Short mmCIF file of C-alpha atoms and ligand atoms in Angstrom, two decimals:
data_model
loop_
_atom_site.label_atom_id
_atom_site.label_comp_id
_atom_site.label_asym_id
_atom_site.label_seq_id
_atom_site.Cartn_x
_atom_site.Cartn_y
_atom_site.Cartn_z
CA UNK D 1 65.44 -29.93 -30.96
CA UNK D 2 64.16 -27.97 -34.15
CA UNK D 3 61.02 -26.00 -33.42
CA UNK D 4 58.60 -24.06 -34.72
CA UNK D 5 58.10 -20.06 -33.41
CA UNK D 6 55.85 -17.39 -34.49
CA UNK D 7 56.20 -14.59 -33.59
CA UNK D 8 52.85 -12.16 -33.50
CA UNK D 9 54.02 -8.02 -33.72
CA UNK D 10 57.28 -6.65 -35.02
CA UNK D 11 58.26 -4.35 -32.45
CA UNK D 12 61.25 -4.60 -29.94
CA UNK D 13 59.48 -7.72 -27.87
CA UNK D 14 59.11 -9.59 -30.96
CA UNK D 15 62.20 -8.90 -32.76
CA UNK D 16 64.19 -9.62 -29.66
CA UNK D 17 63.12 -12.28 -29.37
CA UNK D 18 63.44 -14.30 -33.08
CA UNK D 19 67.01 -13.10 -32.72
CA UNK D 20 67.92 -14.52 -29.71
CA UNK D 21 66.18 -18.07 -30.54
CA UNK D 22 67.40 -18.17 -34.02
CA UNK D 23 70.86 -17.67 -31.69
CA UNK D 24 70.34 -20.50 -29.89
CA UNK D 25 70.20 -22.22 -32.86
CA UNK D 26 70.12 -21.69 -36.37
CA UNK D 27 67.63 -24.29 -37.47
CA UNK D 28 64.76 -23.56 -35.32
CA UNK D 29 61.40 -22.30 -37.82
CA UNK D 30 61.08 -18.68 -36.66
CA UNK D 31 58.94 -16.12 -38.45
CA UNK D 32 57.90 -12.93 -37.31
CA UNK D 33 54.63 -11.43 -38.12
CA UNK D 34 53.72 -7.60 -38.24
CA UNK D 35 50.88 -5.75 -39.65
CA UNK D 36 52.39 -2.74 -40.43
CA UNK D 37 54.39 -1.71 -43.68
CA UNK D 38 58.38 -2.29 -43.53
CA UNK D 39 59.74 0.70 -42.11
CA UNK D 40 56.93 2.13 -40.76
CA UNK D 41 56.01 2.55 -36.62
CA UNK D 42 54.09 4.56 -33.98
CA UNK D 43 56.15 6.91 -31.78
CA UNK D 44 59.28 8.88 -32.06
CA UNK D 45 62.55 8.05 -29.81
CA UNK D 46 62.97 6.24 -26.80
CA UNK D 47 64.87 6.03 -24.14
CA UNK D 48 67.15 3.60 -22.00
CA UNK D 49 69.84 2.97 -19.82
CA UNK D 50 73.58 1.75 -19.50
CA UNK D 51 72.36 -1.28 -17.65
CA UNK D 52 69.98 -2.26 -20.93
CA UNK D 53 73.93 -1.90 -23.31
CA UNK D 54 75.19 -4.28 -20.84
CA UNK D 55 71.86 -7.19 -21.11
CA UNK D 56 71.85 -6.49 -24.73
CA UNK D 57 75.84 -7.21 -25.18
CA UNK D 58 75.58 -10.28 -22.75
CA UNK D 59 72.61 -11.57 -24.99
CA UNK D 60 73.62 -10.76 -28.53
CA UNK D 61 76.81 -8.54 -29.24
CA UNK D 62 76.26 -7.34 -33.08
CA UNK D 63 72.51 -5.79 -32.41
CA UNK D 64 74.43 -4.42 -29.01
CA UNK D 65 76.81 -2.61 -30.79
CA UNK D 66 74.41 -1.71 -33.55
CA UNK D 67 71.89 0.01 -31.07
CA UNK D 68 74.93 1.97 -29.32
CA UNK D 69 76.17 3.12 -32.71
CA UNK D 70 72.78 4.77 -33.44
CA UNK D 71 71.59 5.96 -30.15
CA UNK D 72 71.77 9.71 -28.47
CA UNK D 73 73.27 9.90 -25.15
CA UNK D 74 72.71 12.85 -22.32
CA UNK D 75 74.39 13.34 -18.36
CA UNK D 76 72.27 17.12 -17.36
CA UNK D 77 69.07 16.96 -16.89
CA UNK D 78 67.57 21.05 -17.06
CA UNK D 79 63.84 22.09 -16.12
CA UNK D 80 62.25 25.01 -16.75
CA UNK D 81 59.52 26.27 -14.79
CA UNK D 82 57.71 28.92 -16.61
CA UNK D 83 60.55 31.79 -16.94
CA UNK D 84 62.64 30.19 -14.43
CA UNK D 85 64.99 27.51 -15.60
CA UNK D 86 67.56 25.06 -13.86
CA UNK D 87 70.38 22.26 -14.71
CA UNK D 88 71.48 19.74 -12.56
CA UNK D 89 74.18 16.73 -13.83
CA UNK D 90 72.65 12.94 -13.71
CA UNK D 91 72.86 9.71 -14.94
CA UNK D 92 73.70 9.02 -18.64
CA UNK D 93 70.75 8.45 -20.28
CA UNK D 94 70.76 7.31 -24.96
CA UNK D 95 67.72 7.55 -26.76
CA UNK D 96 67.43 6.15 -30.17
CA UNK D 97 64.53 6.37 -33.01
CA UNK D 98 61.65 3.54 -32.64
CA UNK D 99 61.69 3.55 -36.40
CA UNK D 100 65.97 2.81 -35.79
CA UNK D 101 65.77 0.69 -33.05
CA UNK D 102 63.20 -1.39 -35.35
CA UNK D 103 65.55 -1.43 -38.46
CA UNK D 104 68.51 -2.49 -36.93
CA UNK D 105 66.55 -5.88 -35.08
CA UNK D 106 64.76 -5.99 -38.27
CA UNK D 107 68.32 -6.22 -40.21
CA UNK D 108 69.96 -8.26 -37.79
CA UNK D 109 67.11 -10.43 -37.46
CA UNK D 110 67.14 -11.21 -41.59
CA UNK D 111 70.72 -11.73 -41.24
CA UNK D 112 70.17 -14.44 -38.49
CA UNK D 113 67.45 -16.09 -40.67
CA UNK D 114 64.25 -15.56 -39.01
CA UNK D 115 60.84 -14.99 -41.91
CA UNK D 116 59.64 -11.67 -41.49
CA UNK D 117 56.22 -10.98 -42.78
CA UNK D 118 54.79 -7.30 -43.27
CA UNK D 119 51.31 -6.55 -43.53
CA UNK D 120 50.99 -9.74 -42.09
CA UNK D 121 47.87 -9.46 -39.54
CA UNK D 122 47.37 -12.38 -37.15
CA UNK D 123 44.28 -12.08 -34.70
CA UNK D 124 44.32 -15.93 -34.18
CA UNK D 125 47.35 -18.66 -33.39
CA UNK D 126 48.17 -19.91 -36.49
CA UNK D 127 47.61 -23.53 -36.38
CA UNK D 128 51.19 -25.57 -36.92
CA UNK D 129 53.34 -23.88 -34.04
CA UNK D 130 55.36 -25.71 -30.90
CA UNK D 131 54.65 -21.87 -29.97
CA UNK D 132 53.23 -18.87 -30.42
CA UNK D 133 54.20 -15.25 -29.37
CA UNK D 134 51.41 -12.44 -28.64
CA UNK D 135 54.07 -9.71 -29.08
CA UNK D 136 51.18 -7.82 -30.33
CA UNK D 137 51.59 -4.70 -28.03
CA UNK D 138 48.89 -3.11 -25.68
CA UNK D 139 46.00 -4.07 -27.35
CA UNK D 140 46.68 -7.13 -28.38
CA UNK D 141 44.46 -9.37 -30.62
CA UNK D 142 45.92 -13.10 -29.16
CA UNK D 143 45.88 -11.84 -25.70
CA UNK D 144 42.06 -10.06 -26.33
CA UNK D 145 40.66 -13.53 -27.18
CA UNK D 146 41.47 -14.97 -24.18
CA UNK D 147 41.08 -12.25 -21.84
CA UNK D 148 39.18 -13.66 -19.53
CA UNK D 149 42.08 -16.84 -19.42
CA UNK D 150 44.72 -14.08 -19.01
CA UNK D 151 42.88 -11.76 -16.02
CA UNK D 152 43.69 -8.96 -18.26
CA UNK D 153 43.00 -5.23 -15.70
CA UNK D 154 43.46 -2.20 -17.46
CA UNK D 155 44.08 1.25 -15.76
CA UNK D 156 43.81 4.38 -17.53
CA UNK D 157 45.79 7.56 -15.74
CA UNK D 158 43.73 10.43 -15.12
CA UNK D 159 46.27 12.49 -16.97
CA UNK D 160 46.10 13.69 -20.79
CA UNK D 161 49.27 13.20 -22.93
CA UNK D 162 50.56 13.26 -26.37
CA UNK D 163 53.62 11.66 -27.98
CA UNK D 164 55.59 14.06 -30.30
CA UNK D 165 58.49 14.71 -32.03
CA UNK D 166 60.53 17.93 -32.51
CA UNK D 167 62.64 19.81 -34.52
CA UNK D 168 64.68 21.23 -31.26
CA UNK D 169 67.34 18.85 -30.51
CA UNK D 170 68.50 19.05 -26.88
CA UNK D 171 71.33 18.08 -25.46
CA UNK D 172 70.02 17.21 -22.07
CA UNK D 173 66.44 15.59 -20.68
CA UNK D 174 64.62 18.85 -20.68
CA UNK D 175 61.46 19.10 -18.59
CA UNK D 176 59.30 22.26 -19.37
CA UNK D 177 56.18 23.33 -16.90
CA UNK D 178 53.97 26.41 -18.39
CA UNK D 179 51.22 27.63 -16.25
CA UNK D 180 48.65 28.72 -18.31
CA UNK D 181 44.83 30.35 -16.88
CA UNK D 182 43.58 26.80 -16.48
CA UNK D 183 46.38 24.71 -14.22
CA UNK D 184 49.79 23.92 -15.74
CA UNK D 185 50.66 21.90 -18.49
CA UNK D 186 54.55 20.56 -19.29
CA UNK D 187 56.37 18.37 -21.77
CA UNK D 188 59.51 16.34 -21.20
CA UNK D 189 62.07 15.86 -24.39
CA UNK D 190 65.01 14.15 -25.13
CA UNK D 191 67.37 13.92 -28.68
CA UNK D 192 67.43 10.49 -30.38
CA UNK D 193 69.27 11.80 -33.43
CA UNK D 194 71.03 14.61 -34.98
CA UNK D 195 67.71 15.94 -36.30
CA UNK D 196 64.78 15.45 -34.05
CA UNK D 197 63.96 15.08 -29.96
CA UNK D 198 60.91 13.06 -29.18
CA UNK D 199 58.34 15.46 -27.16
CA UNK D 200 55.49 14.21 -24.66
CA UNK D 201 53.42 16.94 -23.56
CA UNK D 202 51.08 16.43 -20.65
CA UNK D 203 48.16 17.82 -18.54
CA UNK D 204 45.36 17.31 -16.71
CA UNK D 205 41.96 17.00 -18.05
CA UNK D 206 40.63 20.42 -16.44
CA UNK D 207 43.79 22.12 -18.49
CA UNK D 208 42.84 20.04 -21.39
CA UNK D 209 39.77 21.22 -21.51
CA UNK D 210 40.03 24.68 -20.47
CA UNK D 211 42.41 25.24 -23.41
CA UNK D 212 40.54 23.78 -25.61
CA UNK D 213 42.82 21.03 -26.74
CA UNK D 214 39.21 18.66 -26.71
CA UNK D 215 38.30 20.78 -29.43
CA UNK D 216 41.54 21.79 -30.97
CA UNK D 217 42.33 20.01 -34.34
CA UNK D 218 46.07 18.90 -34.91
CA UNK D 219 46.70 22.09 -36.64
CA UNK D 220 45.53 24.52 -33.76
CA UNK D 221 46.71 22.02 -31.28
CA UNK D 222 50.25 21.95 -31.72
CA UNK D 223 50.25 25.72 -32.99
CA UNK D 224 48.85 26.20 -28.74
CA UNK D 225 51.36 23.82 -28.20
CA UNK D 226 54.23 25.15 -29.62
CA UNK D 227 53.82 28.78 -27.83
CA UNK D 228 53.47 27.40 -24.76
CA UNK D 229 56.17 24.95 -24.42
CA UNK D 230 58.13 28.17 -26.29
CA UNK D 231 61.32 28.45 -23.97
CA UNK D 232 62.06 24.76 -24.35
CA UNK D 233 61.68 24.53 -27.66
CA UNK D 234 63.42 28.10 -28.68
CA UNK D 235 61.22 28.46 -31.54
CA UNK D 236 61.24 24.99 -33.14
CA UNK D 237 58.08 23.43 -34.34
CA UNK D 238 56.51 20.43 -32.87
CA UNK D 239 55.38 17.48 -35.30
CA UNK D 240 52.38 14.84 -34.75
CA UNK D 241 51.79 11.79 -36.17
CA UNK D 242 47.86 11.11 -38.04
CA UNK D 243 45.31 9.01 -35.64
CA UNK D 244 48.03 9.67 -33.14
CA UNK D 245 46.48 12.33 -30.23
CA UNK D 246 45.94 12.64 -27.15
CA UNK D 247 45.64 9.69 -24.34
CA UNK D 248 45.34 8.85 -20.81
CA UNK D 249 48.07 6.14 -20.43
CA UNK D 250 46.65 2.12 -20.33
CA UNK D 251 48.64 0.43 -17.87
CA UNK D 252 48.20 -3.27 -18.33
CA UNK D 253 48.66 -6.54 -15.73
CA UNK D 254 47.66 -9.94 -16.20
CA UNK D 255 46.92 -12.76 -13.83
CA UNK D 256 48.54 -15.04 -16.06
CA UNK D 257 50.91 -14.59 -18.89
CA UNK D 258 50.55 -17.83 -20.65
CA UNK D 259 47.57 -20.34 -22.09
CA UNK D 260 48.52 -23.52 -23.70
CA UNK D 261 51.17 -22.56 -26.18
CA UNK D 262 50.80 -19.09 -26.35
CA UNK D 263 52.39 -16.70 -24.64
CA UNK D 264 52.56 -12.84 -23.47
CA UNK D 265 55.36 -10.96 -24.26
CA UNK D 266 56.23 -6.71 -23.34
CA UNK D 267 53.81 -4.57 -23.63
CA UNK D 268 50.57 -7.16 -24.24
CA UNK D 269 51.78 -9.08 -20.90
CA UNK D 270 52.43 -5.35 -19.15
CA UNK D 271 53.00 -1.56 -19.64
CA UNK D 272 54.39 0.60 -16.95
CA UNK D 273 53.91 4.38 -17.69
CA UNK D 274 55.65 6.33 -20.28
CA UNK D 275 57.10 8.74 -17.32
CA UNK D 276 60.13 5.72 -16.54
CA UNK D 277 60.77 5.49 -20.00
CA UNK D 278 61.31 1.66 -19.57
CA UNK D 279 58.62 -0.21 -21.42
CA UNK D 280 61.29 -1.23 -24.61
CA UNK D 281 64.02 -1.50 -21.92
CA UNK D 282 61.21 -4.15 -20.11
CA UNK D 283 59.86 -6.01 -23.97
CA UNK D 284 63.55 -6.55 -24.45
CA UNK D 285 63.93 -8.08 -21.34
CA UNK D 286 61.47 -10.26 -21.52
CA UNK D 287 62.31 -11.67 -24.30
CA UNK D 288 65.76 -12.72 -22.61
CA UNK D 289 64.04 -13.80 -20.17
CA UNK D 290 61.36 -16.40 -22.45
CA UNK D 291 64.49 -17.23 -24.19
CA UNK D 292 66.85 -18.67 -21.07
CA UNK D 293 63.64 -20.28 -19.71
CA UNK D 294 63.37 -22.11 -23.83
CA UNK D 295 66.49 -23.54 -23.59
CA UNK D 296 66.36 -24.58 -19.50
CA UNK D 297 63.82 -26.26 -19.89
CA UNK D 298 62.96 -29.07 -22.34
CA UNK D 299 59.16 -28.77 -22.59
CA UNK D 300 56.73 -26.02 -22.78
CA UNK D 301 54.61 -25.46 -19.78
CA UNK D 302 57.99 -25.59 -17.14
CA UNK D 303 59.42 -22.96 -19.62
CA UNK D 304 56.28 -20.58 -19.48
CA UNK D 305 55.86 -21.13 -15.84
CA UNK D 306 59.20 -20.46 -15.12
CA UNK D 307 59.18 -17.04 -17.49
CA UNK D 308 56.15 -15.64 -16.41
CA UNK D 309 57.46 -16.24 -12.39
CA UNK D 310 60.94 -14.46 -12.91
CA UNK D 311 59.57 -11.90 -14.95
CA UNK D 312 56.81 -11.18 -12.03
CA UNK D 313 59.69 -11.27 -9.41
CA UNK D 314 62.06 -8.74 -12.01
CA UNK D 315 58.70 -6.14 -12.71
CA UNK D 316 57.93 -5.13 -8.89
CA UNK D 317 60.40 -2.60 -8.92
CA UNK D 318 59.66 -0.96 -11.83
CA UNK D 319 55.98 -1.29 -11.56
CA UNK D 320 55.81 0.68 -8.64
CA UNK D 321 57.81 3.21 -9.72
CA UNK D 322 55.70 3.41 -13.08
CA UNK D 323 53.04 4.23 -10.68
CA UNK D 324 54.31 6.52 -8.17
CA UNK D 325 55.87 8.57 -10.96
CA UNK D 326 52.22 9.00 -12.80
CA UNK D 327 50.89 9.99 -9.57
CA UNK D 328 53.80 12.42 -9.01
CA UNK D 329 52.63 13.91 -12.17
CA UNK D 330 49.14 13.64 -11.43
CA UNK D 331 49.90 15.79 -8.19
CA UNK D 332 52.10 18.45 -9.77
CA UNK D 333 50.15 21.05 -7.71
CA UNK D 334 51.95 20.06 -4.90
CA UNK D 335 55.33 19.97 -6.36
CA UNK D 336 55.35 23.17 -8.66
CA UNK D 337 55.36 26.14 -6.57
CA UNK D 338 58.57 24.60 -5.12
CA UNK D 339 61.79 26.49 -5.56
CA UNK D 340 62.68 25.08 -9.19
CA UNK D 341 65.93 23.38 -7.85
CA UNK D 342 64.14 21.61 -5.43
CA UNK D 343 60.63 21.04 -7.22
CA UNK D 344 64.03 19.53 -9.72
CA UNK D 345 65.24 17.31 -7.17
CA UNK D 346 61.66 15.81 -6.11
CA UNK D 347 61.00 15.56 -10.02
CA UNK D 348 64.17 13.08 -9.53
CA UNK D 349 62.79 11.20 -6.60
CA UNK D 350 58.90 10.85 -8.15
CA UNK D 351 59.50 6.57 -8.01
CA UNK D 352 59.54 7.56 -4.66
CA UNK D 353 56.39 5.40 -2.47
CA UNK D 354 57.55 7.87 0.73
CA UNK D 355 57.38 11.08 -1.02
CA UNK D 356 53.19 11.54 -1.92
CA UNK D 357 53.61 10.71 2.33
CA UNK D 358 55.98 13.71 3.68
CA UNK D 359 55.79 17.39 2.98
CA UNK D 360 57.50 18.56 -0.16
CA UNK D 361 59.88 20.72 1.85
CA UNK D 362 60.56 18.18 5.10
CA UNK D 363 61.58 15.34 2.18
CA UNK D 364 63.31 17.45 0.15
CA UNK D 365 65.69 18.53 3.93
CA UNK D 366 65.48 14.49 4.38
CA UNK D 367 66.57 13.66 1.23
CA UNK D 368 69.46 16.44 0.70
CA UNK D 369 71.08 15.45 4.59
CA UNK D 370 70.55 11.70 3.50
CA UNK D 371 72.81 12.15 0.43
CA UNK D 372 76.06 13.72 3.02
CA UNK D 373 75.26 11.47 6.02
CA UNK D 374 75.74 8.04 5.02
CA UNK D 375 73.76 6.37 8.31
CA UNK D 376 70.80 8.44 7.03
CA UNK D 377 70.81 7.19 3.43
CA UNK D 378 71.40 3.97 4.60
CA UNK D 379 68.00 4.84 7.01
CA UNK D 380 65.92 5.92 3.78
CA UNK D 381 67.05 2.48 2.24
CA UNK D 382 65.67 0.56 4.94
CA UNK D 383 62.86 2.82 5.53
CA UNK D 384 61.76 2.84 1.44
CA UNK D 385 61.13 -0.55 0.90
CA UNK D 386 59.46 -1.11 4.48
CA UNK D 387 57.09 2.18 3.70
CA UNK D 388 56.27 0.60 -0.05
CA UNK D 389 55.36 -3.05 1.17
CA UNK D 390 53.15 -0.98 4.47
CA UNK D 391 51.52 0.93 1.84
CA UNK D 392 50.60 -1.70 -0.55
CA UNK D 393 49.78 -4.13 2.21
CA UNK D 394 47.14 -1.25 3.41
CA UNK D 395 45.89 -0.48 0.46
CA UNK D 396 45.17 -3.96 -0.87
CA UNK D 397 43.49 -4.02 2.80
CA UNK D 398 41.38 -0.93 1.63
CA UNK D 399 40.20 -2.91 -1.63
CA UNK D 400 39.02 -5.84 -0.11
C1 FAD L 1 54.22 8.16 -24.52
C2 FAD L 1 54.99 6.83 -24.76
C3 FAD L 1 56.55 7.45 -24.48
C4 FAD L 1 57.41 6.08 -24.14
N1 FAD L 1 59.05 6.36 -23.88
C5 FAD L 1 59.68 4.94 -24.04
C6 FAD L 1 60.87 5.39 -23.40
O1 FAD L 1 61.64 6.50 -23.90
N2 FAD L 1 61.69 4.25 -23.58
C7 FAD L 1 61.16 3.08 -23.17
O2 FAD L 1 61.50 2.07 -22.68
N3 FAD L 1 59.78 3.20 -23.90
C8 FAD L 1 59.15 3.95 -24.00
N4 FAD L 1 57.81 3.59 -23.84
C9 FAD L 1 57.06 2.51 -23.83
C10 FAD L 1 57.57 1.57 -25.71
O3 FAD L 1 56.97 2.37 -26.73
C11 FAD L 1 56.87 -0.25 -25.27
O4 FAD L 1 56.89 -0.59 -23.92
C12 FAD L 1 57.62 -0.65 -26.13
O5 FAD L 1 57.31 -0.50 -28.23
C13 FAD L 1 56.66 -2.45 -26.18
O6 FAD L 1 57.39 -3.29 -27.37
P1 FAD L 1 56.22 -4.57 -28.21
O7 FAD L 1 57.13 -5.16 -28.87
O8 FAD L 1 56.27 -5.14 -26.51
O9 FAD L 1 55.02 -3.61 -28.45
P2 FAD L 1 55.28 -2.63 -29.60
O10 FAD L 1 56.40 -1.67 -29.68
O11 FAD L 1 53.83 -2.25 -29.10
O12 FAD L 1 55.06 -3.83 -30.92
C14 FAD L 1 54.39 -4.52 -31.45
C15 FAD L 1 53.85 -4.37 -32.62
O13 FAD L 1 52.81 -5.24 -32.54
C16 FAD L 1 52.46 -5.31 -33.75
N5 FAD L 1 50.85 -5.86 -34.34
C17 FAD L 1 50.28 -5.25 -33.15
N6 FAD L 1 48.72 -5.88 -33.99
C18 FAD L 1 48.85 -7.04 -34.76
C19 FAD L 1 49.13 -8.27 -35.47
N7 FAD L 1 47.28 -8.45 -35.07
N8 FAD L 1 49.39 -8.74 -35.80
C20 FAD L 1 50.88 -8.34 -36.18
N9 FAD L 1 51.51 -7.57 -35.84
C21 FAD L 1 50.76 -6.75 -34.90
C22 FAD L 1 52.15 -3.62 -34.04
O14 FAD L 1 51.88 -3.36 -35.44
C23 FAD L 1 53.86 -3.30 -32.96
O15 FAD L 1 54.69 -3.16 -34.13
C24 FAD L 1 56.97 4.67 -24.38
C25 FAD L 1 55.50 4.43 -24.08
C26 FAD L 1 54.79 5.62 -24.52
C27 FAD L 1 52.70 5.59 -24.98
#
């Protein structure tokens, strides 16, 4: 059956859903409305892992190949802690410029016959569509109109962050921690093209105001960060974007993800802290799941219900990882004075629900032993989810 679908928002979620629905049935009438001009977006590069490429290949080989061909890869992680540096070998990671990703998805959508309306801002659902997709990001206007129905909850993180670019092309996933007279400030960076890397800088509110970053103009702020992060930047510049200053990350959840023929997708439905580098992957996976659900059901209500319940379940572990990862950075003083290689090992374990409750040195020892002894590794795996459930139950009970 031919359906008319309007996607509001031409980010990864909206564009990829449009591609998948057009592939399912070329006669579907699909329009993406994006408020920005073509080729303009926020942010720098984004990371993703092998599992995403496998998923993309299964759903649309052409866009998967294009994304892989335009991505950079790394396998090592480097941490600069003051003057000390430690390097570790890890899993293969990928980076791609957000601009590039959106260009590739836009081209693919256009080739398949999706109508793309740039500089078209929609703040209410258009009439006449069978399905309206709110893929309009974390500040979704369509969701906000029905905030009561969706049961939107937003929690702002304690720390401040800024999403920057740099001309330093990191050859590894790079962390830099710098101690100042007002506490620690840190950054993580990864290459996403032959010319640029992403560099996300974060610090506590005390460090933020102590360093005067709350009062500095853009140029002064960047100059100060370049000085503080010099060991990692090798004299390269940091680059800001007009209007994109310091923020507190907003973790967003919704009690419901659909309302009549309106459905939330990607960041409009949920966000996960940037330190796990998963929001784009999750937005693309939302699109895969919604496309499947629409294909499997002949009417909209069961399709949207199936999409919501599947994705809610699939997201639980990423949401938990994101929560613990954000907390790890908020509790940085607990870890930063360990020897750099130990601190780095625990940084790699920051998603763990157990780590905040076990003395860091002891956790490091247990983790090392678990890496060597299969029986301990199994015990840790078994303990992990049980402890996460117990802690979750305890904190839910505390809220009631
Ligand atoms: C600092 C930082 C670092 C990150 N790093 C990573 C990373 O490494 N890896 C990763 O996977 N994710 C990362 N993310 C998360 C990622 O950027 C988002 O999760 C992802 O972009 C979500 O995609 P989306 O399509 O849902 O929303 P968006 O990408 O936000 O797209 C929404 C689109 O809707 C448009 N729009 C908004 N309102 C309207 C309207 N009313 N009408 C028409 N158009 C509208 C916007 O212009 C935008 O183009 C990071 C996020 C942050 C903040």
